[in-house]
């Protein structure tokens, strides 16, 4: 039950941003606390097994985020077209859940270059999104917006850590 708190990371961040406290130390601590509670709750569920699947999802998501971001910013394709191209590539090259992970990583890569002036934090957000995808494997199945919510949570957490909010 507590692992479902991860869905609240972007909601808590939005609420803190409304009151102009997200960019403060208090705001960052609140966002990270919600993330940490959700992660530890997810790690404690009996069906979660860390292993190659977790690493694979993190790598696919990180690569998709980077590819989308580069297509969007370096080739000036725009975030929507870049995300669509990466999603189509994933649909053609990958199978099953890996397609979802790639598309979710593309959502991370739709972030603005103003928020991610360097690539390392963007890739970190992509990797984190892949990990969160596996941690929330049994949460929100069939719920619209799941991939975008996970991507938003990863981006908010990384931006909170680097002070980019």
PDB file of C-alpha atoms in Angstrom:
ATOM      1  CA  UNK A   1       0.000   0.000   0.000  1.00  0.00           C
ATOM      2  CA  UNK A   2       2.725   2.501   0.929  1.00  0.00           C
ATOM      3  CA  UNK A   3       4.554   1.936  -2.364  1.00  0.00           C
ATOM      4  CA  UNK A   4       1.693   3.718  -4.083  1.00  0.00           C
ATOM      5  CA  UNK A   5       2.854   6.932  -2.406  1.00  0.00           C
ATOM      6  CA  UNK A   6       5.287   7.285  -5.321  1.00  0.00           C
ATOM      7  CA  UNK A   7       2.436   8.650  -7.418  1.00  0.00           C
ATOM      8  CA  UNK A   8       2.336  11.632  -5.084  1.00  0.00           C
ATOM      9  CA  UNK A   9       5.899  12.810  -5.836  1.00  0.00           C
ATOM     10  CA  UNK A  10       4.873  15.053  -8.773  1.00  0.00           C
ATOM     11  CA  UNK A  11       1.688  16.102  -6.973  1.00  0.00           C
ATOM     12  CA  UNK A  12       3.591  17.111  -3.828  1.00  0.00           C
ATOM     13  CA  UNK A  13       6.126  18.958  -5.981  1.00  0.00           C
ATOM     14  CA  UNK A  14       3.357  20.844  -7.795  1.00  0.00           C
ATOM     15  CA  UNK A  15       1.722  21.803  -4.515  1.00  0.00           C
ATOM     16  CA  UNK A  16       5.027  23.015  -3.070  1.00  0.00           C
ATOM     17  CA  UNK A  17       5.700  24.959  -6.266  1.00  0.00           C
ATOM     18  CA  UNK A  18       2.319  26.706  -5.991  1.00  0.00           C
ATOM     19  CA  UNK A  19       3.372  28.008  -2.575  1.00  0.00           C
ATOM     20  CA  UNK A  20       6.898  28.867  -3.814  1.00  0.00           C
ATOM     21  CA  UNK A  21       8.668  26.475  -1.450  1.00  0.00           C
ATOM     22  CA  UNK A  22       9.718  23.751  -3.905  1.00  0.00           C
ATOM     23  CA  UNK A  23      13.075  25.391  -4.590  1.00  0.00           C
ATOM     24  CA  UNK A  24      13.835  25.726  -0.871  1.00  0.00           C
ATOM     25  CA  UNK A  25      15.631  23.169   1.265  1.00  0.00           C
ATOM     26  CA  UNK A  26      12.313  22.307   2.942  1.00  0.00           C
ATOM     27  CA  UNK A  27      10.661  21.639  -0.415  1.00  0.00           C
ATOM     28  CA  UNK A  28      13.485  19.382  -1.549  1.00  0.00           C
ATOM     29  CA  UNK A  29      13.404  17.442   1.706  1.00  0.00           C
ATOM     30  CA  UNK A  30       9.640  16.883   1.419  1.00  0.00           C
ATOM     31  CA  UNK A  31       9.935  15.610  -2.183  1.00  0.00           C
ATOM     32  CA  UNK A  32      12.817  13.302  -1.286  1.00  0.00           C
ATOM     33  CA  UNK A  33      11.003  12.047   1.831  1.00  0.00           C
ATOM     34  CA  UNK A  34       7.965  11.039  -0.222  1.00  0.00           C
ATOM     35  CA  UNK A  35      10.269   9.292  -2.716  1.00  0.00           C
ATOM     36  CA  UNK A  36      12.221   7.466  -0.007  1.00  0.00           C
ATOM     37  CA  UNK A  37       9.072   6.200   1.755  1.00  0.00           C
ATOM     38  CA  UNK A  38       7.706   4.898  -1.553  1.00  0.00           C
ATOM     39  CA  UNK A  39      10.979   3.269  -2.577  1.00  0.00           C
ATOM     40  CA  UNK A  40      11.457   1.489   0.744  1.00  0.00           C
ATOM     41  CA  UNK A  41       7.849   0.303   0.694  1.00  0.00           C
ATOM     42  CA  UNK A  42       8.343  -1.032  -2.833  1.00  0.00           C
ATOM     43  CA  UNK A  43      11.571  -2.795  -1.934  1.00  0.00           C
ATOM     44  CA  UNK A  44       9.790  -4.559   0.903  1.00  0.00           C
ATOM     45  CA  UNK A  45       7.080  -6.169  -1.207  1.00  0.00           C
ATOM     46  CA  UNK A  46       7.544  -9.924  -1.581  1.00  0.00           C
ATOM     47  CA  UNK A  47       7.256  -9.961  -5.386  1.00  0.00           C
ATOM     48  CA  UNK A  48      10.056  -7.420  -5.960  1.00  0.00           C
ATOM     49  CA  UNK A  49      13.335  -9.010  -6.987  1.00  0.00           C
ATOM     50  CA  UNK A  50      16.206  -6.658  -7.844  1.00  0.00           C
ATOM     51  CA  UNK A  51      18.214  -7.982 -10.723  1.00  0.00           C
ATOM     52  CA  UNK A  52      18.793  -7.802 -14.458  1.00  0.00           C
ATOM     53  CA  UNK A  53      15.233  -6.657 -15.190  1.00  0.00           C
ATOM     54  CA  UNK A  54      15.752  -3.568 -13.024  1.00  0.00           C
ATOM     55  CA  UNK A  55      19.064  -2.721 -14.691  1.00  0.00           C
ATOM     56  CA  UNK A  56      17.632  -3.331 -18.161  1.00  0.00           C
ATOM     57  CA  UNK A  57      14.679  -1.021 -17.530  1.00  0.00           C
ATOM     58  CA  UNK A  58      16.955   1.693 -16.148  1.00  0.00           C
ATOM     59  CA  UNK A  59      19.279   1.492 -19.163  1.00  0.00           C
ATOM     60  CA  UNK A  60      16.452   1.493 -21.721  1.00  0.00           C
ATOM     61  CA  UNK A  61      14.763   4.443 -20.043  1.00  0.00           C
ATOM     62  CA  UNK A  62      18.028   6.380 -19.718  1.00  0.00           C
ATOM     63  CA  UNK A  63      18.895   5.787 -23.377  1.00  0.00           C
ATOM     64  CA  UNK A  64      15.406   6.795 -24.506  1.00  0.00           C
ATOM     65  CA  UNK A  65      15.553   9.982 -22.424  1.00  0.00           C
ATOM     66  CA  UNK A  66      18.919  10.909 -23.906  1.00  0.00           C
ATOM     67  CA  UNK A  67      17.880  10.118 -27.485  1.00  0.00           C
ATOM     68  CA  UNK A  68      14.633  12.081 -27.171  1.00  0.00           C
ATOM     69  CA  UNK A  69      16.400  15.052 -25.609  1.00  0.00           C
ATOM     70  CA  UNK A  70      19.099  15.113 -28.296  1.00  0.00           C
ATOM     71  CA  UNK A  71      16.570  14.826 -31.132  1.00  0.00           C
ATOM     72  CA  UNK A  72      14.490  17.568 -29.572  1.00  0.00           C
ATOM     73  CA  UNK A  73      17.238  20.042 -28.691  1.00  0.00           C
ATOM     74  CA  UNK A  74      20.182  19.331 -30.984  1.00  0.00           C
ATOM     75  CA  UNK A  75      18.210  18.544 -34.152  1.00  0.00           C
ATOM     76  CA  UNK A  76      15.425  21.020 -33.304  1.00  0.00           C
ATOM     77  CA  UNK A  77      12.684  18.463 -33.878  1.00  0.00           C
ATOM     78  CA  UNK A  78      10.763  19.552 -30.806  1.00  0.00           C
ATOM     79  CA  UNK A  79       9.812  17.450 -27.813  1.00  0.00           C
ATOM     80  CA  UNK A  80       6.630  15.936 -29.272  1.00  0.00           C
ATOM     81  CA  UNK A  81       8.135  14.802 -32.572  1.00  0.00           C
ATOM     82  CA  UNK A  82      11.289  13.523 -30.862  1.00  0.00           C
ATOM     83  CA  UNK A  83       9.222  11.556 -28.340  1.00  0.00           C
ATOM     84  CA  UNK A  84       7.062  10.103 -31.092  1.00  0.00           C
ATOM     85  CA  UNK A  85      10.127   8.987 -33.065  1.00  0.00           C
ATOM     86  CA  UNK A  86      11.685   7.330 -30.025  1.00  0.00           C
ATOM     87  CA  UNK A  87       8.371   5.655 -29.202  1.00  0.00           C
ATOM     88  CA  UNK A  88       8.077   4.325 -32.740  1.00  0.00           C
ATOM     89  CA  UNK A  89      11.660   3.086 -32.626  1.00  0.00           C
ATOM     90  CA  UNK A  90      10.942   1.277 -29.371  1.00  0.00           C
ATOM     91  CA  UNK A  91       7.795  -0.280 -30.811  1.00  0.00           C
ATOM     92  CA  UNK A  92       9.753  -1.648 -33.763  1.00  0.00           C
ATOM     93  CA  UNK A  93      12.919  -2.777 -31.991  1.00  0.00           C
ATOM     94  CA  UNK A  94      11.792  -3.873 -28.531  1.00  0.00           C
ATOM     95  CA  UNK A  95       9.162  -6.282 -27.235  1.00  0.00           C
ATOM     96  CA  UNK A  96       6.622  -6.277 -24.411  1.00  0.00           C
ATOM     97  CA  UNK A  97       7.329  -4.218 -21.313  1.00  0.00           C
ATOM     98  CA  UNK A  98      10.544  -2.862 -22.774  1.00  0.00           C
ATOM     99  CA  UNK A  99       8.451  -0.861 -25.255  1.00  0.00           C
ATOM    100  CA  UNK A 100       6.661   0.805 -22.342  1.00  0.00           C
ATOM    101  CA  UNK A 101       9.931   1.562 -20.601  1.00  0.00           C
ATOM    102  CA  UNK A 102      11.356   3.153 -23.743  1.00  0.00           C
ATOM    103  CA  UNK A 103       8.279   5.302 -24.223  1.00  0.00           C
ATOM    104  CA  UNK A 104       8.420   6.368 -20.582  1.00  0.00           C
ATOM    105  CA  UNK A 105      12.062   7.334 -21.035  1.00  0.00           C
ATOM    106  CA  UNK A 106      10.999   9.428 -24.011  1.00  0.00           C
ATOM    107  CA  UNK A 107       8.706  11.361 -21.629  1.00  0.00           C
ATOM    108  CA  UNK A 108      11.718  12.139 -19.450  1.00  0.00           C
ATOM    109  CA  UNK A 109      13.607  13.323 -22.537  1.00  0.00           C
ATOM    110  CA  UNK A 110      10.849  15.809 -23.367  1.00  0.00           C
ATOM    111  CA  UNK A 111      12.222  18.032 -20.588  1.00  0.00           C
ATOM    112  CA  UNK A 112      13.411  21.532 -21.383  1.00  0.00           C
ATOM    113  CA  UNK A 113      17.071  22.326 -22.011  1.00  0.00           C
ATOM    114  CA  UNK A 114      16.548  25.200 -19.562  1.00  0.00           C
ATOM    115  CA  UNK A 115      16.018  22.626 -16.798  1.00  0.00           C
ATOM    116  CA  UNK A 116      18.752  20.268 -17.987  1.00  0.00           C
ATOM    117  CA  UNK A 117      21.592  22.370 -19.424  1.00  0.00           C
ATOM    118  CA  UNK A 118      23.888  19.328 -19.215  1.00  0.00           C
ATOM    119  CA  UNK A 119      23.165  15.739 -20.161  1.00  0.00           C
ATOM    120  CA  UNK A 120      24.255  13.905 -17.001  1.00  0.00           C
ATOM    121  CA  UNK A 121      21.263  14.910 -14.829  1.00  0.00           C
ATOM    122  CA  UNK A 122      18.891  14.118 -17.686  1.00  0.00           C
ATOM    123  CA  UNK A 123      20.348  10.630 -18.049  1.00  0.00           C
ATOM    124  CA  UNK A 124      20.136  10.230 -14.257  1.00  0.00           C
ATOM    125  CA  UNK A 125      16.424  11.101 -14.433  1.00  0.00           C
ATOM    126  CA  UNK A 126      15.988   8.545 -17.206  1.00  0.00           C
ATOM    127  CA  UNK A 127      17.753   5.865 -15.181  1.00  0.00           C
ATOM    128  CA  UNK A 128      15.674   6.721 -12.116  1.00  0.00           C
ATOM    129  CA  UNK A 129      12.469   6.501 -14.157  1.00  0.00           C
ATOM    130  CA  UNK A 130      13.413   2.958 -15.198  1.00  0.00           C
ATOM    131  CA  UNK A 131      14.020   1.994 -11.584  1.00  0.00           C
ATOM    132  CA  UNK A 132      10.730   3.570 -10.488  1.00  0.00           C
ATOM    133  CA  UNK A 133       8.942   1.701 -13.276  1.00  0.00           C
ATOM    134  CA  UNK A 134      10.127  -1.601 -11.832  1.00  0.00           C
ATOM    135  CA  UNK A 135       9.406  -0.538  -8.252  1.00  0.00           C
ATOM    136  CA  UNK A 136       5.824   0.339  -9.164  1.00  0.00           C
ATOM    137  CA  UNK A 137       5.355  -2.728 -11.358  1.00  0.00           C
ATOM    138  CA  UNK A 138       2.139  -3.828  -9.668  1.00  0.00           C
ATOM    139  CA  UNK A 139       0.812  -0.327  -8.951  1.00  0.00           C
ATOM    140  CA  UNK A 140      -1.578   1.529 -11.207  1.00  0.00           C
ATOM    141  CA  UNK A 141      -1.727  -1.187 -13.871  1.00  0.00           C
ATOM    142  CA  UNK A 142      -4.218  -0.061 -16.495  1.00  0.00           C
ATOM    143  CA  UNK A 143      -4.355   3.477 -15.141  1.00  0.00           C
ATOM    144  CA  UNK A 144      -3.923   6.185 -17.770  1.00  0.00           C
ATOM    145  CA  UNK A 145      -0.975   8.484 -17.174  1.00  0.00           C
ATOM    146  CA  UNK A 146       1.158   5.943 -15.319  1.00  0.00           C
ATOM    147  CA  UNK A 147       4.227   6.337 -17.542  1.00  0.00           C
ATOM    148  CA  UNK A 148       4.042  10.122 -17.544  1.00  0.00           C
ATOM    149  CA  UNK A 149       3.602  10.216 -13.780  1.00  0.00           C
ATOM    150  CA  UNK A 150       6.644   8.024 -13.240  1.00  0.00           C
ATOM    151  CA  UNK A 151       8.664  10.161 -15.684  1.00  0.00           C
ATOM    152  CA  UNK A 152       7.543  13.354 -13.932  1.00  0.00           C
ATOM    153  CA  UNK A 153       8.488  11.926 -10.538  1.00  0.00           C
ATOM    154  CA  UNK A 154      11.985  11.045 -11.762  1.00  0.00           C
ATOM    155  CA  UNK A 155      12.506  14.481 -13.305  1.00  0.00           C
ATOM    156  CA  UNK A 156      11.259  16.304 -10.198  1.00  0.00           C
ATOM    157  CA  UNK A 157      13.518  14.266  -7.912  1.00  0.00           C
ATOM    158  CA  UNK A 158      16.633  14.839 -10.026  1.00  0.00           C
ATOM    159  CA  UNK A 159      15.889  18.540 -10.441  1.00  0.00           C
ATOM    160  CA  UNK A 160      15.351  18.798  -6.678  1.00  0.00           C
ATOM    161  CA  UNK A 161      18.724  17.194  -6.043  1.00  0.00           C
ATOM    162  CA  UNK A 162      20.628  19.441  -8.447  1.00  0.00           C
ATOM    163  CA  UNK A 163      18.715  22.592  -7.517  1.00  0.00           C
ATOM    164  CA  UNK A 164      17.258  22.947 -10.993  1.00  0.00           C
ATOM    165  CA  UNK A 165      13.744  23.753  -9.828  1.00  0.00           C
TER     166      UNK A 165
END
